[in-house]
C-alpha cells in the first residue's frame, strides 16, 4: 500500500512517539515509514538535519523534563560560540533531580539553573555556559568562546552588543571560586576581548602575545579614502601594522585620507 506524503508543514517537527497520533494524526504503521526519523528511543522527527546542533537538540528536547536545560559546551554552540564538534549533548537539571541518562547525552545536576529560550530551546545563560565549559575546553578554546560571546555583529558599521559581557563572565567566575576549572577560567577571562570575529583571530592574537610580543588591538578602526572607516582584525597602531586573517597579510595602517590594500571589514 502506497503511503501518503507528509505535509511540508511537518518539516522540522520532533515529538514523542506516544504523541504522534494526537499531534500529527500519524498511525503506528505510518511512524515506521522511512521518511520518519528515529533520533532517540521514544522520539520521532521529520526533516531534521542531525549534522546541525540545533536540530539534534530539538530532537532530544521533546524527551526532556520541563526543567531541563541545554548547558556546558552544547549551550555555547547554540549561542554561536566556536566549540569543538561533539556527538555528545550536555543537559542539566536542578538538584536533586536525576540527570538524563541515554546514549549521546551527558547529564549534569546544578544547584542553580537559570535559562533563556533560544530558538524554542531552553539554554543556560551565556556566562554560565562559558564557566561550565572551563573543565571541558582547553584554555585557548575557552578564550575563543569568550571572545565570541562578548562580541556582537556589526550592522551598518555599528558593532552590536554580544550575548554577554566580560563583566558578567567575571562575576560568574568569582561566584564559582574553588570549583573545578576555575583556574583555567580565570586564565581565559584575562584574555577575552570584545571585537573578535573568529576563533582564528583569537588564536593569532594569543600566539603573538605568547611569543613575547605586545598584545595587539582587535577590531581597530582605520580611516581610508573618502572617510570610510574599516576595521582591522588585529593591529599594532603605533607600529602602523595591520594584520588581517584572510591570508595573514600585513600592511601599513592607512593615515586619514589614504587607502590601504587590505583594510578590514
Short mmCIF file of C-alpha atoms in Angstrom, two decimals:
data_model
loop_
_atom_site.label_atom_id
_atom_site.label_comp_id
_atom_site.label_asym_id
_atom_site.label_seq_id
_atom_site.Cartn_x
_atom_site.Cartn_y
_atom_site.Cartn_z
CA UNK A 1 0.00 0.00 0.00
CA UNK A 2 1.40 3.36 -1.00
CA UNK A 3 1.93 5.73 1.93
CA UNK A 4 0.60 9.27 1.79
CA UNK A 5 3.24 12.02 1.64
CA UNK A 6 3.73 14.15 4.72
CA UNK A 7 2.68 17.81 4.50
CA UNK A 8 5.63 20.20 4.18
CA UNK A 9 4.39 21.94 7.34
CA UNK A 10 5.54 18.87 9.29
CA UNK A 11 9.20 19.52 8.43
CA UNK A 12 11.27 20.36 11.49
CA UNK A 13 8.93 18.68 13.95
CA UNK A 14 10.15 16.48 16.80
CA UNK A 15 7.71 14.68 19.05
CA UNK A 16 7.26 11.73 21.37
CA UNK A 17 6.20 8.56 19.62
CA UNK A 18 3.27 8.30 22.03
CA UNK A 19 2.00 11.72 20.90
CA UNK A 20 2.22 11.15 17.15
CA UNK A 21 -1.48 10.31 16.72
CA UNK A 22 -2.68 13.23 18.81
CA UNK A 23 -0.31 15.89 17.40
CA UNK A 24 0.02 14.89 13.76
CA UNK A 25 -2.56 12.18 13.16
CA UNK A 26 0.13 9.62 12.34
CA UNK A 27 -0.71 5.98 12.91
CA UNK A 28 1.80 3.49 14.41
CA UNK A 29 2.20 1.97 10.95
CA UNK A 30 2.89 5.38 9.35
CA UNK A 31 5.52 6.05 12.03
CA UNK A 32 7.52 3.06 10.78
CA UNK A 33 7.90 4.56 7.29
CA UNK A 34 11.44 5.58 6.23
CA UNK A 35 10.57 9.28 5.96
CA UNK A 36 10.00 9.38 9.75
CA UNK A 37 13.26 9.79 11.67
CA UNK A 38 14.07 7.85 14.86
CA UNK A 39 16.60 10.06 16.66
CA UNK A 40 16.04 8.53 20.12
CA UNK A 41 14.10 5.72 21.70
CA UNK A 42 10.63 7.11 22.25
CA UNK A 43 11.09 10.07 19.92
CA UNK A 44 10.36 10.71 16.26
CA UNK A 45 11.14 13.65 13.99
CA UNK A 46 10.54 14.85 10.45
CA UNK A 47 13.01 16.68 8.21
CA UNK A 48 15.68 17.42 10.81
CA UNK A 49 19.36 17.62 9.86
CA UNK A 50 21.33 15.83 12.56
CA UNK A 51 24.56 17.41 11.37
CA UNK A 52 23.20 20.64 12.87
CA UNK A 53 23.45 21.09 16.62
CA UNK A 54 20.10 22.85 16.89
CA UNK A 55 18.28 20.01 15.14
CA UNK A 56 19.95 17.40 17.35
CA UNK A 57 18.90 19.36 20.43
CA UNK A 58 15.38 19.78 19.04
CA UNK A 59 15.06 16.01 18.61
CA UNK A 60 16.17 15.39 22.20
CA UNK A 61 14.27 18.25 23.84
CA UNK A 62 10.92 16.56 23.34
CA UNK A 63 12.00 13.79 25.76
CA UNK A 64 13.44 16.03 28.47
CA UNK A 65 11.67 17.02 31.72
CA UNK A 66 10.25 20.57 31.81
CA UNK A 67 13.07 21.91 34.00
CA UNK A 68 15.95 20.51 31.91
CA UNK A 69 18.20 22.92 30.02
CA UNK A 70 21.00 22.59 27.48
CA UNK A 71 24.24 23.57 29.16
CA UNK A 72 28.05 23.49 29.03
CA UNK A 73 29.56 23.31 25.51
CA UNK A 74 26.20 22.42 23.97
CA UNK A 75 24.81 25.74 25.17
CA UNK A 76 27.91 27.55 23.88
CA UNK A 77 27.38 26.02 20.45
CA UNK A 78 23.70 27.00 20.43
CA UNK A 79 24.75 30.54 21.34
CA UNK A 80 27.04 30.62 18.30
CA UNK A 81 30.38 30.24 20.07
CA UNK A 82 33.11 28.20 18.33
CA UNK A 83 33.42 24.87 20.14
CA UNK A 84 34.84 21.50 19.04
CA UNK A 85 32.36 19.24 17.28
CA UNK A 86 30.94 16.56 19.57
CA UNK A 87 28.32 13.85 19.28
CA UNK A 88 27.51 14.37 22.96
CA UNK A 89 24.80 16.77 24.12
CA UNK A 90 25.09 18.32 27.59
CA UNK A 91 21.84 18.66 29.55
CA UNK A 92 21.45 19.95 33.11
CA UNK A 93 18.65 19.61 35.65
CA UNK A 94 18.31 21.21 39.09
CA UNK A 95 19.35 19.26 42.18
CA UNK A 96 18.03 16.80 43.35
CA UNK A 97 16.57 15.64 40.04
CA UNK A 98 18.46 12.75 38.43
CA UNK A 99 20.34 13.89 35.30
CA UNK A 100 19.19 12.44 31.97
CA UNK A 101 20.89 9.19 31.01
CA UNK A 102 20.69 7.99 27.43
CA UNK A 103 23.13 7.40 24.55
CA UNK A 104 24.70 10.62 23.29
CA UNK A 105 23.61 12.63 26.33
CA UNK A 106 25.80 13.80 29.21
CA UNK A 107 23.66 14.80 32.14
CA UNK A 108 24.52 17.22 34.95
CA UNK A 109 22.87 18.32 38.21
CA UNK A 110 23.15 22.00 39.08
CA UNK A 111 22.30 23.76 42.34
CA UNK A 112 21.10 26.77 40.35
CA UNK A 113 19.66 26.71 36.83
CA UNK A 114 18.74 29.92 35.02
CA UNK A 115 17.68 29.53 31.42
CA UNK A 116 16.70 31.55 28.39
CA UNK A 117 14.70 30.34 25.40
CA UNK A 118 16.74 30.34 22.21
CA UNK A 119 15.09 29.11 19.01
CA UNK A 120 12.46 27.38 21.20
CA UNK A 121 15.18 25.56 23.15
CA UNK A 122 15.94 26.07 26.87
CA UNK A 123 19.58 27.17 27.21
CA UNK A 124 21.55 28.28 30.27
CA UNK A 125 22.77 31.87 30.43
CA UNK A 126 25.81 32.56 28.25
CA UNK A 127 28.16 33.31 31.14
CA UNK A 128 27.06 30.15 32.97
CA UNK A 129 27.66 28.01 29.86
CA UNK A 130 31.14 29.52 29.47
CA UNK A 131 32.10 28.86 33.08
CA UNK A 132 30.66 25.31 32.98
CA UNK A 133 32.81 24.59 29.93
CA UNK A 134 36.07 25.53 31.64
CA UNK A 135 36.68 21.90 32.58
CA UNK A 136 35.83 20.66 29.06
CA UNK A 137 37.71 23.07 26.77
CA UNK A 138 41.40 23.88 26.66
CA UNK A 139 42.49 27.40 27.57
CA UNK A 140 42.62 28.78 24.01
CA UNK A 141 39.26 27.24 23.11
CA UNK A 142 37.82 28.89 26.22
CA UNK A 143 39.21 32.29 25.22
CA UNK A 144 37.79 31.90 21.70
CA UNK A 145 34.37 31.02 23.11
CA UNK A 146 34.51 34.01 25.45
CA UNK A 147 35.55 36.36 22.62
CA UNK A 148 32.56 35.18 20.60
CA UNK A 149 30.07 35.64 23.44
CA UNK A 150 31.10 39.23 24.20
CA UNK A 151 31.32 40.26 20.53
CA UNK A 152 28.18 41.29 18.70
CA UNK A 153 27.64 41.50 14.96
CA UNK A 154 28.48 44.66 13.07
CA UNK A 155 25.38 46.09 11.39
CA UNK A 156 25.59 49.18 9.17
CA UNK A 157 29.03 49.88 10.57
CA UNK A 158 27.93 49.66 14.21
CA UNK A 159 29.02 46.83 16.49
CA UNK A 160 26.07 45.46 18.43
CA UNK A 161 26.33 44.11 21.97
CA UNK A 162 27.28 40.48 22.46
CA UNK A 163 25.15 37.93 24.30
CA UNK A 164 27.06 38.68 27.50
CA UNK A 165 29.85 40.93 28.77
CA UNK A 166 33.31 40.46 30.20
CA UNK A 167 31.97 41.83 33.50
CA UNK A 168 29.28 39.14 33.64
CA UNK A 169 31.82 36.44 32.88
CA UNK A 170 33.98 37.79 35.70
CA UNK A 171 31.09 37.73 38.19
CA UNK A 172 30.32 34.12 37.31
CA UNK A 173 33.96 33.11 37.74
CA UNK A 174 34.05 34.85 41.14
CA UNK A 175 30.92 33.02 42.28
CA UNK A 176 32.43 29.67 41.27
CA UNK A 177 35.68 30.20 43.17
CA UNK A 178 37.17 26.87 44.24
CA UNK A 179 35.24 24.71 41.76
CA UNK A 180 36.97 22.54 39.14
CA UNK A 181 38.14 24.54 36.12
CA UNK A 182 38.15 27.88 37.93
CA UNK A 183 41.87 28.48 37.44
CA UNK A 184 41.52 27.85 33.71
CA UNK A 185 38.50 30.15 33.57
CA UNK A 186 40.49 32.93 35.27
CA UNK A 187 43.38 32.49 32.83
CA UNK A 188 40.98 32.71 29.89
CA UNK A 189 38.98 35.58 31.35
CA UNK A 190 42.09 37.78 31.48
CA UNK A 191 42.46 37.27 27.71
CA UNK A 192 38.85 37.60 26.50
CA UNK A 193 38.37 40.62 24.21
CA UNK A 194 35.33 42.14 22.53
CA UNK A 195 35.51 42.73 18.76
CA UNK A 196 36.91 39.34 17.69
CA UNK A 197 35.01 37.78 14.79
CA UNK A 198 36.53 34.29 14.61
CA UNK A 199 38.39 31.67 16.60
CA UNK A 200 41.30 32.03 14.16
CA UNK A 201 41.68 35.70 15.14
CA UNK A 202 41.76 34.64 18.80
CA UNK A 203 44.45 32.08 18.02
CA UNK A 204 46.61 34.59 16.17
CA UNK A 205 46.32 37.11 18.99
CA UNK A 206 47.27 34.53 21.62
CA UNK A 207 50.19 33.26 19.52
CA UNK A 208 51.59 36.78 19.14
CA UNK A 209 51.27 37.52 22.86
CA UNK A 210 52.65 34.08 23.74
CA UNK A 211 55.71 34.74 21.59
CA UNK A 212 56.56 37.75 23.74
CA UNK A 213 55.14 40.48 21.53
CA UNK A 214 52.86 43.14 22.98
CA UNK A 215 49.20 42.21 22.81
CA UNK A 216 47.73 43.65 19.60
CA UNK A 217 44.50 45.63 19.46
CA UNK A 218 41.44 43.95 17.95
CA UNK A 219 38.78 45.49 15.70
CA UNK A 220 40.92 48.60 15.29
CA UNK A 221 39.25 51.38 13.23
CA UNK A 222 41.13 52.56 10.12
CA UNK A 223 40.08 55.60 8.06
CA UNK A 224 40.57 55.12 4.32
CA UNK A 225 39.91 57.23 1.23
CA UNK A 226 36.66 59.16 1.33
CA UNK A 227 36.47 58.97 5.13
CA UNK A 228 35.26 55.37 5.12
CA UNK A 229 36.04 53.60 8.41
CA UNK A 230 37.16 49.96 8.15
CA UNK A 231 38.19 47.72 10.99
CA UNK A 232 41.36 45.68 11.22
CA UNK A 233 41.25 42.17 12.69
CA UNK A 234 44.44 42.77 14.65
CA UNK A 235 46.64 45.85 14.75
CA UNK A 236 49.70 47.48 16.26
CA UNK A 237 48.73 51.13 15.62
CA UNK A 238 51.95 52.66 16.94
CA UNK A 239 53.96 50.47 14.56
CA UNK A 240 51.40 51.08 11.77
CA UNK A 241 50.87 47.33 11.32
CA UNK A 242 47.53 45.86 10.33
CA UNK A 243 47.08 42.07 10.37
CA UNK A 244 44.17 40.52 8.51
CA UNK A 245 43.25 36.86 8.94
CA UNK A 246 42.34 36.37 5.26
CA UNK A 247 45.81 35.39 4.07
CA UNK A 248 47.65 36.87 7.06
CA UNK A 249 48.60 39.95 5.04
CA UNK A 250 50.50 42.66 6.85
CA UNK A 251 50.49 46.25 5.61
CA UNK A 252 50.97 49.78 6.99
CA UNK A 253 47.89 51.24 8.64
CA UNK A 254 46.39 53.95 6.47
CA UNK A 255 46.60 57.54 7.52
CA UNK A 256 43.38 59.57 7.23
CA UNK A 257 42.61 60.26 3.57
CA UNK A 258 44.76 57.39 2.22
CA UNK A 259 43.86 53.89 1.12
CA UNK A 260 45.18 50.56 2.37
CA UNK A 261 45.37 47.41 0.28
CA UNK A 262 43.95 45.09 2.92
CA UNK A 263 41.58 47.05 5.12
CA UNK A 264 39.29 45.03 7.40
CA UNK A 265 35.56 44.81 7.12
#
